[in-house]
GROMACS .gro file of C-alpha atoms in nm:
model
  222
    1MET     CA    1   1.236  -2.219  -0.684
    2LEU     CA    2   0.870  -2.122  -0.713
    3GLU     CA    3   0.784  -2.461  -0.863
    4ARG     CA    4   0.869  -2.610  -0.524
    5ILE     CA    5   0.573  -2.429  -0.368
    6SER     CA    6   0.263  -2.647  -0.397
    7ARG     CA    7  -0.092  -2.522  -0.451
    8ARG     CA    8  -0.187  -2.618  -0.098
    9GLU     CA    9   0.115  -2.434   0.042
   10GLU     CA   10   0.024  -2.126  -0.163
   11PHE     CA   11  -0.328  -2.138  -0.018
   12ASP     CA   12  -0.208  -2.184   0.340
   13LEU     CA   13   0.045  -1.901   0.303
   14PHE     CA   14  -0.225  -1.673   0.160
   15ILE     CA   15  -0.473  -1.741   0.441
   16ALA     CA   16  -0.207  -1.697   0.709
   17TRP     CA   17  -0.077  -1.378   0.543
   18ILE     CA   18  -0.426  -1.222   0.535
   19ALA     CA   19  -0.498  -1.330   0.892
   20ILE     CA   20  -0.178  -1.194   1.043
   21SER     CA   21  -0.217  -0.871   0.844
   22LEU     CA   22  -0.566  -0.824   0.985
   23ALA     CA   23  -0.432  -0.897   1.335
   24PHE     CA   24  -0.176  -0.618   1.296
   25LEU     CA   25  -0.451  -0.386   1.167
   26ILE     CA   26  -0.670  -0.463   1.469
   27VAL     CA   27  -0.382  -0.387   1.708
   28GLN     CA   28  -0.321  -0.056   1.530
   29ILE     CA   29  -0.685   0.047   1.581
   30VAL     CA   30  -0.745  -0.099   1.930
   31PRO     CA   31  -0.400  -0.135   2.089
   32ASN     CA   32  -0.554  -0.233   2.426
   33GLY     CA   33  -0.821  -0.461   2.285
   34ILE     CA   34  -1.183  -0.400   2.192
   35LEU     CA   35  -1.273  -0.315   2.552
   36GLY     CA   36  -1.020  -0.032   2.558
   37PRO     CA   37  -1.026   0.300   2.373
   38ALA     CA   38  -0.994   0.287   1.996
   39ILE     CA   39  -0.763   0.514   1.798
   40PRO     CA   40  -0.972   0.747   1.579
   41ILE     CA   41  -0.924   0.650   1.216
   42THR     CA   42  -1.101   0.737   0.891
   43PRO     CA   43  -1.207   0.471   0.638
   44PHE     CA   44  -0.922   0.587   0.412
   45GLY     CA   45  -0.681   0.568   0.706
   46ALA     CA   46  -0.797   0.214   0.783
   47LEU     CA   47  -0.745   0.110   0.420
   48GLU     CA   48  -0.401   0.270   0.414
   49THR     CA   49  -0.304   0.093   0.738
   50LEU     CA   50  -0.434  -0.236   0.601
   51GLY     CA   51  -0.234  -0.185   0.281
   52ILE     CA   52   0.084  -0.114   0.476
   53SER     CA   53   0.016  -0.417   0.694
   54LEU     CA   54  -0.040  -0.643   0.391
   55VAL     CA   55   0.284  -0.531   0.227
   56THR     CA   56   0.507  -0.543   0.532
   57VAL     CA   57   0.358  -0.856   0.685
   58GLY     CA   58   0.354  -1.021   0.343
   59VAL     CA   59   0.726  -0.967   0.298
   60ALA     CA   60   0.819  -1.047   0.660
   61PHE     CA   61   0.599  -1.354   0.705
   62VAL     CA   62   0.637  -1.519   0.364
   63LEU     CA   63   1.015  -1.475   0.347
   64HIS     CA   64   1.045  -1.604   0.705
   65GLU     CA   65   0.867  -1.926   0.613
   66MET     CA   66   1.046  -1.958   0.279
   67ALA     CA   67   1.380  -1.926   0.460
   68HIS     CA   68   1.284  -2.231   0.668
   69LYS     CA   69   1.163  -2.416   0.360
   70PHE     CA   70   1.460  -2.363   0.134
   71THR     CA   71   1.716  -2.418   0.410
   72ALA     CA   72   1.551  -2.755   0.474
   73ILE     CA   73   1.558  -2.832   0.102
   74LYS     CA   74   1.928  -2.739   0.095
   75PHE     CA   75   1.988  -3.014   0.350
   76GLY     CA   76   1.804  -3.262   0.130
   77TYR     CA   77   1.464  -3.262   0.304
   78TRP     CA   78   1.122  -3.153   0.188
   79ALA     CA   79   0.935  -2.877   0.368
   80GLU     CA   80   0.601  -2.699   0.329
   81PHE     CA   81   0.420  -2.433   0.528
   82ARG     CA   82   0.095  -2.542   0.690
   83LYS     CA   83  -0.149  -2.303   0.849
   84ASP     CA   84  -0.291  -2.399   1.187
   85ASN     CA   85  -0.656  -2.304   1.227
   86ASN     CA   86  -0.636  -2.312   1.607
   87MET     CA   87  -0.338  -2.076   1.603
   88LEU     CA   88  -0.521  -1.850   1.359
   89LEU     CA   89  -0.817  -1.830   1.600
   90ILE     CA   90  -0.589  -1.764   1.898
   91MET     CA   91  -0.405  -1.495   1.703
   92GLY     CA   92  -0.728  -1.319   1.610
   93ALA     CA   93  -0.872  -1.346   1.962
   94LEU     CA   94  -0.557  -1.211   2.130
   95ALA     CA   95  -0.535  -0.921   1.884
   96ALA     CA   96  -0.900  -0.827   1.939
   97LEU     CA   97  -0.924  -0.886   2.314
   98VAL     CA   98  -0.590  -0.766   2.451
   99GLY     CA   99  -0.410  -0.603   2.158
  100MET     CA  100  -0.139  -0.870   2.148
  101ILE     CA  101   0.020  -1.017   1.836
  102PHE     CA  102   0.067  -1.395   1.844
  103ALA     CA  103   0.277  -1.420   1.529
  104ALA     CA  104   0.246  -1.795   1.471
  105PRO     CA  105  -0.039  -1.867   1.228
  106GLY     CA  106   0.121  -2.198   1.135
  107ALA     CA  107   0.457  -2.358   1.078
  108THR     CA  108   0.684  -2.496   0.809
  109VAL     CA  109   0.667  -2.874   0.838
  110ILE     CA  110   0.983  -3.066   0.749
  111TYR     CA  111   0.953  -3.411   0.593
  112ASP     CA  112   1.249  -3.645   0.622
  113THR     CA  113   1.254  -3.802   0.277
  114THR     CA  114   1.612  -3.925   0.320
  115GLY     CA  115   1.553  -4.176   0.598
  116ARG     CA  116   1.865  -4.062   0.783
  117GLY     CA  117   1.689  -3.833   1.031
  118ILE     CA  118   1.725  -3.459   1.085
  119SER     CA  119   2.023  -3.378   1.306
  120ARG     CA  120   2.006  -3.125   1.591
  121GLU     CA  121   2.245  -2.897   1.400
  122GLN     CA  122   2.040  -2.909   1.083
  123ASN     CA  123   1.718  -2.845   1.276
  124GLY     CA  124   1.882  -2.549   1.449
  125LYS     CA  125   2.007  -2.398   1.124
  126ILE     CA  126   1.670  -2.447   0.955
  127SER     CA  127   1.501  -2.281   1.252
  128ILE     CA  128   1.731  -1.979   1.276
  129ALA     CA  129   1.701  -1.905   0.904
  130GLY     CA  130   1.358  -1.743   0.952
  131PRO     CA  131   1.447  -1.495   1.230
  132LEU     CA  132   1.773  -1.406   1.052
  133ILE     CA  133   1.582  -1.314   0.737
  134ASN     CA  134   1.356  -1.086   0.943
  135LEU     CA  135   1.653  -0.914   1.104
  136LEU     CA  136   1.812  -0.861   0.763
  137LEU     CA  137   1.482  -0.723   0.628
  138CYS     CA  138   1.495  -0.452   0.895
  139ILE     CA  139   1.782  -0.293   0.699
  140PRO     CA  140   1.593  -0.203   0.378
  141PHE     CA  141   1.295  -0.088   0.584
  142VAL     CA  142   1.523   0.141   0.786
  143ILE     CA  143   1.640   0.290   0.455
  144ILE     CA  144   1.278   0.338   0.338
  145PHE     CA  145   1.195   0.496   0.675
  146LEU     CA  146   1.485   0.741   0.649
  147ILE     CA  147   1.409   0.825   0.285
  148GLY     CA  148   1.055   0.906   0.394
  149GLY     CA  149   1.184   1.156   0.649
  150GLY     CA  150   1.198   0.962   0.975
  151LEU     CA  151   0.968   0.965   1.275
  152SER     CA  152   0.830   1.318   1.233
  153ALA     CA  153   0.736   1.239   0.874
  154ALA     CA  154   0.572   0.911   0.981
  155VAL     CA  155   0.366   1.094   1.244
  156SER     CA  156   0.262   1.356   0.989
  157GLY     CA  157   0.148   1.086   0.748
  158ASN     CA  158   0.432   1.035   0.499
  159LEU     CA  159   0.361   0.700   0.332
  160PHE     CA  160   0.725   0.595   0.291
  161ALA     CA  161   0.811   0.679   0.651
  162LYS     CA  162   0.505   0.489   0.778
  163LEU     CA  163   0.578   0.192   0.554
  164GLY     CA  164   0.942   0.181   0.665
  165LEU     CA  165   0.859   0.207   1.035
  166ALA     CA  166   0.590  -0.061   1.010
  167GLY     CA  167   0.832  -0.288   0.823
  168ILE     CA  168   1.098  -0.246   1.092
  169GLN     CA  169   0.852  -0.313   1.374
  170ILE     CA  170   0.683  -0.612   1.213
  171ASN     CA  171   1.010  -0.783   1.120
  172ALA     CA  172   1.148  -0.717   1.469
  173ILE     CA  173   0.830  -0.858   1.629
  174ILE     CA  174   0.839  -1.174   1.417
  175ALA     CA  175   1.212  -1.228   1.479
  176ALA     CA  176   1.192  -1.170   1.854
  177PHE     CA  177   0.872  -1.370   1.903
  178ASN     CA  178   1.002  -1.670   1.711
  179MET     CA  179   1.332  -1.670   1.901
  180LEU     CA  180   1.155  -1.738   2.232
  181PRO     CA  181   1.280  -2.082   2.346
  182VAL     CA  182   0.935  -2.227   2.408
  183SER     CA  183   0.690  -2.469   2.250
  184ILE     CA  184   0.728  -2.511   1.873
  185LEU     CA  185   0.897  -2.174   1.821
  186ASP     CA  186   1.233  -2.146   1.645
  187GLY     CA  187   1.419  -2.037   1.956
  188ARG     CA  188   1.375  -2.371   2.128
  189LYS     CA  189   1.544  -2.557   1.841
  190VAL     CA  190   1.822  -2.300   1.811
  191TRP     CA  191   1.885  -2.323   2.187
  192SER     CA  192   1.903  -2.701   2.162
  193TRP     CA  193   2.156  -2.673   1.877
  194ASN     CA  194   2.387  -2.387   1.980
  195LYS     CA  195   2.332  -2.179   2.292
  196ALA     CA  196   2.586  -1.912   2.194
  197VAL     CA  197   2.414  -1.855   1.859
  198PHE     CA  198   2.080  -1.846   2.039
  199VAL     CA  199   2.193  -1.584   2.291
  200VAL     CA  200   2.344  -1.354   2.026
  201THR     CA  201   2.042  -1.382   1.798
  202ILE     CA  202   1.778  -1.325   2.064
  203ILE     CA  203   1.968  -1.023   2.201
  204VAL     CA  204   1.986  -0.872   1.852
  205ALA     CA  205   1.619  -0.953   1.787
  206PHE     CA  206   1.492  -0.794   2.109
  207GLY     CA  207   1.734  -0.504   2.064
  208ALA     CA  208   1.582  -0.440   1.721
  209LEU     CA  209   1.234  -0.472   1.872
  210LEU     CA  210   1.303  -0.219   2.148
  211ALA     CA  211   1.470   0.019   1.903
  212SER     CA  212   1.179  -0.004   1.660
  213PHE     CA  213   0.937   0.119   1.927
  214SER     CA  214   1.169   0.385   2.071
  215PRO     CA  215   1.099   0.733   1.934
  216ASN     CA  216   1.380   0.885   1.725
  217THR     CA  217   1.598   0.572   1.735
  218PHE     CA  218   1.630   0.558   1.359
  219SER     CA  219   1.552   0.925   1.296
  220ASN     CA  220   1.880   1.009   1.469
  221LEU     CA  221   2.056   0.851   1.172
  222LEU     CA  222   1.937   1.136   0.951
   0.00000   0.00000   0.00000
């Protein structure tokens, strides 16, 4: 499988991974943008937050794009992730100025090497593969969060609890954001393919997003 990832794709994935991780770090430190109040943080705390961001975003973002890629390959097409420098700039600017995450540093481009054209159903299934992976990834991060002791442990600084909570939130953000039925996002293609699947998926994605930012939602499972 890994041999199907080109050097250029590896580079683009790496740049996008670092950029989106830094965007999440910025939002953690200045949730209302650089003009608003910053959350006090020590250099060690900043490094720890960056490390958590790199791990969780790395898993969430890379597996999201690889889900698109290998689903497309399953249908007989070729696909590669390509970073978008304009999107990277917009993502960084929004994170710094207003504390908003624009989780679209690029896209997986599908190449029709068969000559038969990509059907609406295939395009929808390729598109939904990414958000579904993120929703599934919430499950192991919930387990990590609970093993770490839940919300109180995360607040008190337990690394496992913080890692688990960040993983839940980041995967929920990426899933929900990408299911919006606008522009080049996955939701628009899923909507075009199957509206029932779209409705169920976006409800689950935004439900997970709301739950991930609601105190004690997952701690109550302890």
